[in-house]
mmCIF file of C-alpha atoms in Angstrom:
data_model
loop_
_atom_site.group_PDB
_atom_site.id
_atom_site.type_symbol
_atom_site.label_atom_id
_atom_site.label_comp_id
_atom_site.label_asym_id
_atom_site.label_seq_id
_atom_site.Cartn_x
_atom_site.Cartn_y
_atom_site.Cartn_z
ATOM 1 C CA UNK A 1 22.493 -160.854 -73.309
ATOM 2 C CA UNK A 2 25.122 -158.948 -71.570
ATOM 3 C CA UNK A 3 26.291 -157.495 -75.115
ATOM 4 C CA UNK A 4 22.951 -156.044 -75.866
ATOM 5 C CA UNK A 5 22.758 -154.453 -72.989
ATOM 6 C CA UNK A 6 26.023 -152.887 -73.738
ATOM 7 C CA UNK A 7 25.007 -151.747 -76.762
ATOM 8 C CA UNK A 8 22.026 -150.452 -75.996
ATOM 9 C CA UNK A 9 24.426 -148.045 -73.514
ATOM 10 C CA UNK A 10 26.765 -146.733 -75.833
ATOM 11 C CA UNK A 11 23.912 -146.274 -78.263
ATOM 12 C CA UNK A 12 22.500 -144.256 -75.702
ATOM 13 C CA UNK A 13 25.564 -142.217 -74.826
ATOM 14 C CA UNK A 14 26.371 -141.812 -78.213
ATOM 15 C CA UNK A 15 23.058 -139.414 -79.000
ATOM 16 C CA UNK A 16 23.789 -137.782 -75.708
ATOM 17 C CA UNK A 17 26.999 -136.730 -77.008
ATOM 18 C CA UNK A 18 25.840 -136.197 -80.641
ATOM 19 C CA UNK A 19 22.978 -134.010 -79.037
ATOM 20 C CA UNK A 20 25.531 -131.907 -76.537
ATOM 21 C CA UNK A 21 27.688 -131.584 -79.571
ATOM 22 C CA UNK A 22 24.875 -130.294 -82.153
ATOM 23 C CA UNK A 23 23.642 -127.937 -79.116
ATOM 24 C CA UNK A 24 27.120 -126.694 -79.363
ATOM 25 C CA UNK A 25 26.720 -125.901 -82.574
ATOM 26 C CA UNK A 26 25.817 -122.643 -83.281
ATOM 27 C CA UNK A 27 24.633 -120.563 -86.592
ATOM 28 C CA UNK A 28 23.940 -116.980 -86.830
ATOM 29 C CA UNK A 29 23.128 -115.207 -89.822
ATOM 30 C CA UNK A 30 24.390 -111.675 -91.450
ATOM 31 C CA UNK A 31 22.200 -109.552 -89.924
ATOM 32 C CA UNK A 32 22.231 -111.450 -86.399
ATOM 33 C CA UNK A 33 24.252 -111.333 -83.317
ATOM 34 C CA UNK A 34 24.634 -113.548 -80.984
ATOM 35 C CA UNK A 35 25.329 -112.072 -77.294
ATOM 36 C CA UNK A 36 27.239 -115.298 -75.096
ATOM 37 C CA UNK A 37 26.814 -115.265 -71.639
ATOM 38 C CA UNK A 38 29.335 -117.791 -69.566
ATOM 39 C CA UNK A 39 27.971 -119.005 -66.170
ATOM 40 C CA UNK A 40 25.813 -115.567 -66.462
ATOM 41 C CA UNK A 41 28.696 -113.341 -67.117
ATOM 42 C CA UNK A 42 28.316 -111.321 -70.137
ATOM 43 C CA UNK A 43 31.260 -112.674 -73.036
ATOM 44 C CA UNK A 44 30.188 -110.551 -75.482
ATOM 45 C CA UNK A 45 28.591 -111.044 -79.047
ATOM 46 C CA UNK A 46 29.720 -113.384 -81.604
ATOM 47 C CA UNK A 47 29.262 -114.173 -85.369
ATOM 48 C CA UNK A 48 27.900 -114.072 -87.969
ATOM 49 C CA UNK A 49 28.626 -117.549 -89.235
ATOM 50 C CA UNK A 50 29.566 -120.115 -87.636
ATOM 51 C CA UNK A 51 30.791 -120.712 -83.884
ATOM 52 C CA UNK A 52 30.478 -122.641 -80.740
ATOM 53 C CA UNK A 53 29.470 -122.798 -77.365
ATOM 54 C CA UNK A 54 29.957 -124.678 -74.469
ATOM 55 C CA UNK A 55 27.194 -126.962 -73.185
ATOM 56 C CA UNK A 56 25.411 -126.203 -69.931
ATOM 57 C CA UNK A 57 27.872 -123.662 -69.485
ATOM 58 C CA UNK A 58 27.264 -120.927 -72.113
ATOM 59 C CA UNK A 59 23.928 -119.414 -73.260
ATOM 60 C CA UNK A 60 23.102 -117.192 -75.987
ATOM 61 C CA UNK A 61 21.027 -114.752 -77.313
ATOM 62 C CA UNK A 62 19.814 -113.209 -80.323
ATOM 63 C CA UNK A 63 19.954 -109.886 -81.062
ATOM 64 C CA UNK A 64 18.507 -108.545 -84.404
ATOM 65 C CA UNK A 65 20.949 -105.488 -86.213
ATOM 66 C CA UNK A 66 18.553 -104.437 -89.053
ATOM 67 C CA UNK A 67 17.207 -101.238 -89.258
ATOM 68 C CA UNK A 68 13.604 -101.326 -87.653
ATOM 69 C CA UNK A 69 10.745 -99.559 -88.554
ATOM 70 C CA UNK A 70 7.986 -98.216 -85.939
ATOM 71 C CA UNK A 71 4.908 -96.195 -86.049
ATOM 72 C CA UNK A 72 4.279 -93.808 -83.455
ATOM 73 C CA UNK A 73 1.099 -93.999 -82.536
ATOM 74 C CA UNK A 74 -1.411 -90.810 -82.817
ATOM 75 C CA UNK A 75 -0.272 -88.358 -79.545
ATOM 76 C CA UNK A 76 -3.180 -85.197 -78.982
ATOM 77 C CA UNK A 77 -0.989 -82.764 -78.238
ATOM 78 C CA UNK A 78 -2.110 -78.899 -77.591
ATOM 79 C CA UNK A 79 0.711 -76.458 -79.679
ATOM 80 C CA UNK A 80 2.299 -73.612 -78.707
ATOM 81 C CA UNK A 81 -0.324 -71.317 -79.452
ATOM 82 C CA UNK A 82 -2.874 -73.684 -77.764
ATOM 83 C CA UNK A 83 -4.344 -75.090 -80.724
ATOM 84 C CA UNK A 84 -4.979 -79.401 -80.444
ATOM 85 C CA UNK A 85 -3.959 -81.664 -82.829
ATOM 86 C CA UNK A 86 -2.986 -85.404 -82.856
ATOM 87 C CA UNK A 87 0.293 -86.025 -84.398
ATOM 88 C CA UNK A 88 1.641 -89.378 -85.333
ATOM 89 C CA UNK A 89 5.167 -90.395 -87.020
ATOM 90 C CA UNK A 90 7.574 -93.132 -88.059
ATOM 91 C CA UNK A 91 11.040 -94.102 -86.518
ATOM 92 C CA UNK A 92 13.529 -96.168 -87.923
ATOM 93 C CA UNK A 93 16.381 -97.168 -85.876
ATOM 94 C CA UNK A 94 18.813 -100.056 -85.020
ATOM 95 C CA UNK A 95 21.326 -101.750 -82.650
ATOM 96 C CA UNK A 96 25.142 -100.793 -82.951
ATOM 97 C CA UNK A 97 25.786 -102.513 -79.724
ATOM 98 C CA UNK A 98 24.005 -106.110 -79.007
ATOM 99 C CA UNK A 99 25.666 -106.491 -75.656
ATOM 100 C CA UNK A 100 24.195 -103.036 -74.258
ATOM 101 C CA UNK A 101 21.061 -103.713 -75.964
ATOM 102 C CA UNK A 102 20.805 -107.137 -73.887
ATOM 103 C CA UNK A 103 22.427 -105.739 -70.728
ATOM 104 C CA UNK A 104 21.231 -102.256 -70.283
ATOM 105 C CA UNK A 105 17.723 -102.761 -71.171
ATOM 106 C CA UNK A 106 14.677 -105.198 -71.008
ATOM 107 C CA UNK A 107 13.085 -104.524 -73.985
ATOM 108 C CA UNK A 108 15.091 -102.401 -76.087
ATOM 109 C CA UNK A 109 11.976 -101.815 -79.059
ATOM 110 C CA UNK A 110 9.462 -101.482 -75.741
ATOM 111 C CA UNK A 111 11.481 -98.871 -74.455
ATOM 112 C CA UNK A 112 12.493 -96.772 -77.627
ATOM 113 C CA UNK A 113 8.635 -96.776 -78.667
ATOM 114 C CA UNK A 114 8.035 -95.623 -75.192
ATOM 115 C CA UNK A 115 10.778 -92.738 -75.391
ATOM 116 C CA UNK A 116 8.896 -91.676 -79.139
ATOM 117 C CA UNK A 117 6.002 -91.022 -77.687
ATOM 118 C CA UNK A 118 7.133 -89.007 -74.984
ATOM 119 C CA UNK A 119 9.610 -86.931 -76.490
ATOM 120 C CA UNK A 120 6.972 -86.461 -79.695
ATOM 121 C CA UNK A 121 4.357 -84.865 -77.056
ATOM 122 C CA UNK A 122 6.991 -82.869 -75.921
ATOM 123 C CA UNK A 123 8.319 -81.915 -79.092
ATOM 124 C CA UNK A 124 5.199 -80.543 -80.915
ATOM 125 C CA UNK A 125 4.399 -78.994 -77.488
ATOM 126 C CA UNK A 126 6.654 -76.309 -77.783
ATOM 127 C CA UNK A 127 6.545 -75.199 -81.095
ATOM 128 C CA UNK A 128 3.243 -73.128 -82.881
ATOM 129 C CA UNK A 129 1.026 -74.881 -85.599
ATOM 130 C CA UNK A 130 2.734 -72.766 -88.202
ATOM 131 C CA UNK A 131 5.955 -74.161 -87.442
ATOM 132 C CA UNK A 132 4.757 -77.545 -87.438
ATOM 133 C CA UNK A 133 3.425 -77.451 -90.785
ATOM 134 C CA UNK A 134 6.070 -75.332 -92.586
ATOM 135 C CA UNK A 135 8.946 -76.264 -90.866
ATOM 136 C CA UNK A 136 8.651 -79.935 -90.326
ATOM 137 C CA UNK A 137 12.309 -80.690 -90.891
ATOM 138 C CA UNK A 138 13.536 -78.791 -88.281
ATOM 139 C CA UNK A 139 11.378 -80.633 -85.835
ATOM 140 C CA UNK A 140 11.621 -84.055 -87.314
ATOM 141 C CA UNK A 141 15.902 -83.367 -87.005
ATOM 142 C CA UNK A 142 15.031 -82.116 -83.043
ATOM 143 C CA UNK A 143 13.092 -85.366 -82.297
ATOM 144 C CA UNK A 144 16.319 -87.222 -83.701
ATOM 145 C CA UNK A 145 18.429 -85.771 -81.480
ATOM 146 C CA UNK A 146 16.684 -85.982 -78.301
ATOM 147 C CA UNK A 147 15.543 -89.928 -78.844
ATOM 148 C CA UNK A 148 18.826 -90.969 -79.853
ATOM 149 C CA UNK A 149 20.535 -89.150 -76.892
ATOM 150 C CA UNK A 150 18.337 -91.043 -74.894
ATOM 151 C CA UNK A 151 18.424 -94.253 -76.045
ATOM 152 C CA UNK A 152 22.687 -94.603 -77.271
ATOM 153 C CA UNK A 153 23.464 -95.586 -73.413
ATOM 154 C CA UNK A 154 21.670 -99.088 -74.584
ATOM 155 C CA UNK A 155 23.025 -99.349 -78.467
ATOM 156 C CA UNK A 156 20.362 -98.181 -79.870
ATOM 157 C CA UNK A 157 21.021 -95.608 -82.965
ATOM 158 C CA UNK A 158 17.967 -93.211 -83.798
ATOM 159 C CA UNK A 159 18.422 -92.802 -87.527
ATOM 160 C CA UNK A 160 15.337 -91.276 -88.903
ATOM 161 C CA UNK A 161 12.044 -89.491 -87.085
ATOM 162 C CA UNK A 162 9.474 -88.290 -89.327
ATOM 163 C CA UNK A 163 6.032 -86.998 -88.559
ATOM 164 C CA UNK A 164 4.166 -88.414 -90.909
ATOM 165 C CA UNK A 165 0.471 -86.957 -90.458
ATOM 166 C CA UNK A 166 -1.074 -83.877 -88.373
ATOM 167 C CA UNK A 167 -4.439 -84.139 -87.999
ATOM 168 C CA UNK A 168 -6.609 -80.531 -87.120
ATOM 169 C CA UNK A 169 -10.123 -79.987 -85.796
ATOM 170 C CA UNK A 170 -12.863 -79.194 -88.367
ATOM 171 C CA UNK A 171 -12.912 -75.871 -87.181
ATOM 172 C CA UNK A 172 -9.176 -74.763 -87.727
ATOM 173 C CA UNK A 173 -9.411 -76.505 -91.134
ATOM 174 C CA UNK A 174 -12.370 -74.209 -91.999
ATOM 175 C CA UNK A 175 -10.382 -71.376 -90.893
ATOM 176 C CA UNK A 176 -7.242 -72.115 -92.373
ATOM 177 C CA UNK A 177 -9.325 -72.509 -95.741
ATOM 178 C CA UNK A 178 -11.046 -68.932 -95.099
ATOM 179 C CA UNK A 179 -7.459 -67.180 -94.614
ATOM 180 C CA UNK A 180 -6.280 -69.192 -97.844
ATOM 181 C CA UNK A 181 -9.104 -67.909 -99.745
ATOM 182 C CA UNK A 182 -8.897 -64.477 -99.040
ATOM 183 C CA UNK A 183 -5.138 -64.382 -99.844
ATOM 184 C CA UNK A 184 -5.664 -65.887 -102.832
ATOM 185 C CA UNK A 185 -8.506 -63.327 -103.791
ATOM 186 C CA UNK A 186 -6.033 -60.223 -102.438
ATOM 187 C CA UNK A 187 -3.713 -61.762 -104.925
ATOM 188 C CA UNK A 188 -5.844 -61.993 -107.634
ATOM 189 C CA UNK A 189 -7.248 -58.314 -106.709
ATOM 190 C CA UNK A 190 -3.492 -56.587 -106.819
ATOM 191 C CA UNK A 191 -2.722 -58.565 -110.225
ATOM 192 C CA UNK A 192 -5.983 -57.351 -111.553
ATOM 193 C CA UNK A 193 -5.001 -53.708 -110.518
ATOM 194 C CA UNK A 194 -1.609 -53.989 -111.481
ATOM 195 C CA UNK A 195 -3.260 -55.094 -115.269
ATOM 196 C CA UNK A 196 -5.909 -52.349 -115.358
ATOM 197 C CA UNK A 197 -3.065 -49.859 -114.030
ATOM 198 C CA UNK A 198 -0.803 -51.038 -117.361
ATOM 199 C CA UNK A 199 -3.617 -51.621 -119.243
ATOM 200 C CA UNK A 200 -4.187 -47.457 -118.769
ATOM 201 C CA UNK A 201 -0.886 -46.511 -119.487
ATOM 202 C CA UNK A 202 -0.679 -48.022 -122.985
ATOM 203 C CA UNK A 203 -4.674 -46.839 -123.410
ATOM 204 C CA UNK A 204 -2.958 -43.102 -123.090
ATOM 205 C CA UNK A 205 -0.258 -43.334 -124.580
ATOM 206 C CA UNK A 206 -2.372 -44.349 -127.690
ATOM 207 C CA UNK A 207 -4.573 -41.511 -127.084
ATOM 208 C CA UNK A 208 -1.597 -39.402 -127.480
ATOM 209 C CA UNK A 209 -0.513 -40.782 -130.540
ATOM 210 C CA UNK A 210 -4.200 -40.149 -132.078
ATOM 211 C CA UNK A 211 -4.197 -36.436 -130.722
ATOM 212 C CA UNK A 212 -1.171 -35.777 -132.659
ATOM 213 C CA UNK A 213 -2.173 -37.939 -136.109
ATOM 214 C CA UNK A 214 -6.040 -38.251 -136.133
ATOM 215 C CA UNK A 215 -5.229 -40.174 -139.231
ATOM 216 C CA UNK A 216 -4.282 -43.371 -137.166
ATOM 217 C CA UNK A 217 -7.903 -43.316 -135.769
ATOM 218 C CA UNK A 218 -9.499 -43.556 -139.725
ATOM 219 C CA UNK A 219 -6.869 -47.128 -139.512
ATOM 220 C CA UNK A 220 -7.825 -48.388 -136.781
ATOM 221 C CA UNK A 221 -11.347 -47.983 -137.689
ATOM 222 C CA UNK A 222 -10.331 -49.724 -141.401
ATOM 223 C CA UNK A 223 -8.415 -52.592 -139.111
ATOM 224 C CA UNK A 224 -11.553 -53.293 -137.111
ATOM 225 C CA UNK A 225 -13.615 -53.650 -140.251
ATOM 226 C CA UNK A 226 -10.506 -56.225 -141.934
ATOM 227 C CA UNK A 227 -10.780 -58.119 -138.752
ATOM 228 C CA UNK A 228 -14.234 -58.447 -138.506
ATOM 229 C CA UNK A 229 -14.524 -59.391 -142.200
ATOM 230 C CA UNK A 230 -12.160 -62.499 -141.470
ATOM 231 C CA UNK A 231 -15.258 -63.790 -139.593
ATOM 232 C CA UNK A 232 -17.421 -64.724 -142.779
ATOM 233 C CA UNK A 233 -20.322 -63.486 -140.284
ATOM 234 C CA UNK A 234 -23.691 -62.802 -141.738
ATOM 235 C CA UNK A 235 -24.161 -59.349 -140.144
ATOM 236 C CA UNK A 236 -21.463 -56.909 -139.824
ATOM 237 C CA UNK A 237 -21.917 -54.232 -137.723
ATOM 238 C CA UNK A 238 -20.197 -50.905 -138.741
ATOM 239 C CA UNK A 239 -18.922 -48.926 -135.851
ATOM 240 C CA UNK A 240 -18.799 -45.638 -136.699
ATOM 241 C CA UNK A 241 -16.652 -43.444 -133.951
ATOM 242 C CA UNK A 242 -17.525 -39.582 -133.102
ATOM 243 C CA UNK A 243 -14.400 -38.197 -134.108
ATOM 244 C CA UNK A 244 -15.168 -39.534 -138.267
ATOM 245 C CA UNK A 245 -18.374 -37.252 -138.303
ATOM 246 C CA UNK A 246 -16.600 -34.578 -136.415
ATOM 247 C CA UNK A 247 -14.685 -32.943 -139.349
ATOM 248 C CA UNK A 248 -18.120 -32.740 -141.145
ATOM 249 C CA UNK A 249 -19.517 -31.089 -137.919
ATOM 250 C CA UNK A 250 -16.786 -28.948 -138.040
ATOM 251 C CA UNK A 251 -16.956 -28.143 -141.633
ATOM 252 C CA UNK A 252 -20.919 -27.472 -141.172
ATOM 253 C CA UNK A 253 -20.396 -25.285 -138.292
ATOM 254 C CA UNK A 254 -17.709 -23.172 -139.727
ATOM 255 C CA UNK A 255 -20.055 -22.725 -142.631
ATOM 256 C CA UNK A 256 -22.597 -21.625 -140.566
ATOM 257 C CA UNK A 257 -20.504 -18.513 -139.331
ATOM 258 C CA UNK A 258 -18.738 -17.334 -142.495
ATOM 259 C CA UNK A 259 -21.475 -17.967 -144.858
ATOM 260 C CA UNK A 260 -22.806 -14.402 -147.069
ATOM 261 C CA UNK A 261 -25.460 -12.386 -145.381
ATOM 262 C CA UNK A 262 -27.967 -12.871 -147.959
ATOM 263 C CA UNK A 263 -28.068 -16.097 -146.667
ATOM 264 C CA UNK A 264 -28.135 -15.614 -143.128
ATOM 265 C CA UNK A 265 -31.465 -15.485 -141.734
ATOM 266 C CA UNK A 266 -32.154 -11.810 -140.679
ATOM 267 C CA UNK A 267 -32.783 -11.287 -137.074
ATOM 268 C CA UNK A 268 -36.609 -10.084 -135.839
ATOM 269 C CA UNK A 269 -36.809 -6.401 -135.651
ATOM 270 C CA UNK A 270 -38.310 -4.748 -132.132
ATOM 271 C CA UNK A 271 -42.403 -3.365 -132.558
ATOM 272 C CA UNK A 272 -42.139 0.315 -133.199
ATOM 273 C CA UNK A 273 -42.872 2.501 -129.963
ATOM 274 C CA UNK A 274 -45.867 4.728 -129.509
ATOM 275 C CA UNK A 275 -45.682 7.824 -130.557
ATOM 276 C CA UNK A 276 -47.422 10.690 -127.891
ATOM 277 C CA UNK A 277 -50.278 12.576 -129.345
ATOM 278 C CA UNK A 278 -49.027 16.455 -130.048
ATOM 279 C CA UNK A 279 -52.166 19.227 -129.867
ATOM 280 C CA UNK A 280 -51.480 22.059 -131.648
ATOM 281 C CA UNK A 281 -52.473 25.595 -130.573
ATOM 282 C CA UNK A 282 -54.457 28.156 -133.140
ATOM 283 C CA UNK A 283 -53.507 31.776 -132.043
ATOM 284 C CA UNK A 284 -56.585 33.510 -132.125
#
């Protein structure tokens, strides 16, 4: 009886010291640390792999290293050139330092999201809608810097900010639309004058090659006819330009003038004028 009893015992002290010795035990993984604390004094971190503590006396904690990915949430923010948007973005960042990241700080994600938001209000605050939308890499760098000023006293590295949407009122977007428009249409206007304005230039410098060979003009005419024969249409139209009938104008008119005077129509003579009535005298 009294040996069962005694077994029972060391059975019973045995798991107490298996269960002291597997709570010793400790396992952290790659991208773990664990922070040891000894009687509540910080020891630092430990691992990864394989380690261990002392029972009752030591504690631990967990500290994630990864790189951690947050969305900031939408912030209505009015610009510099008091126009009000909501702007939201995306930070990544990650713990170089467990121990300050358990010491320094209750909740080190809490507090970095916290910092975002701020610094993000203040950010977009003080630059012009312009700037936000075609110079978003000079902001995104300037949120960078400020967060992770702010949060390296707790071992927390800001790697990446990024504002990831900007969101306008209907109105702006309609007006933003209307200025696109119309620079689009002065565009297209000073391309269309800059064709007509070429398209003139070669139009008279053509002209001046016809003035001096009229010849070329009789060609052209002969090239418009080849091309419109290519076709196969049923009805051809034959332009016939001015200047073809103008030598036979010419030749009619110059006829006209130097033709014999037989031929020439004679010109209406005036009505005679009275003549007065003469009364002759008889000397008696």
């Amino acid at each position: 009886m009294n040996g069962g009893i005694l077994l029972l015992c060391l059975a019973v002290i045995l798991f107490f010291v298996l269960m002291l010795v597997l709570s010793a035990i400790k396992i952290v993984p790659e991208y773990e640390r664990g922070v040891v604390f000894r009687l509540g004094r910080l020891v630092g971190p430990r691992g990864p792999g394989l380690f261990f503590l002392v029972p009752i006396f030591e504690r631990m904690v967990r500290v994630d290293t990864r790189v951690i990915t947050m969305d900031v949430p939408a912030q209505e923010v009015i610009t510099l050139d008091n126009v009000t948007i909501k702007v939201n973005a995306v930070l990544y960042f990650m713990v170089v330092n467990p121990s300050l990241a358990v010491v320094k700080v209750m909740d080190y994600i809490r507090a970095t999201m916290q910092i975002a938001q701020t610094t993000l209000r203040s950010a977009v605050g003080q630059v012009d809608l312009d700037t936000l939308l075609a110079h978003r890499e000079e902001l995104n760098s300037r949120l960078q810097k400020i967060i992770d000023e702010q949060t390296e006293p707790w071992g927390v590295k800001v790697t990446i900010v990024e504002v990831k949407d900007v969101e306008l009122p209907q109105s702006m977007q309609r007006a933003m639309a209307k200025q696109a428009e119309a620079e689009r249409e002065k565009r297209a206007k000073i391309i269309h004058a800059a064709g007509e304005f070429e398209a003139s230039q070669k139009l008279a410098e053509a002209a001046d090659v016809i003035a001096r060979e009229p010849v070329t003009l009789q060609l052209r005419y002969l090239q418009t006819l080849t091309e419109i024969a290519v076709e196969k249409n049923s009805t051809i139209i034959f332009p016939l330009p001015v200047d073809t009938i103008k030598v036979f104008t010419d030749m009619a008119a110059y006829a006209g003038i130097n033709g014999s005077p037989g031929n020439r129509p004679s010109a209406p003579q005036p009505p005679p004028e009275p003549q007065p009535s003469t009364t002759r005298r008889l000397e008696s």
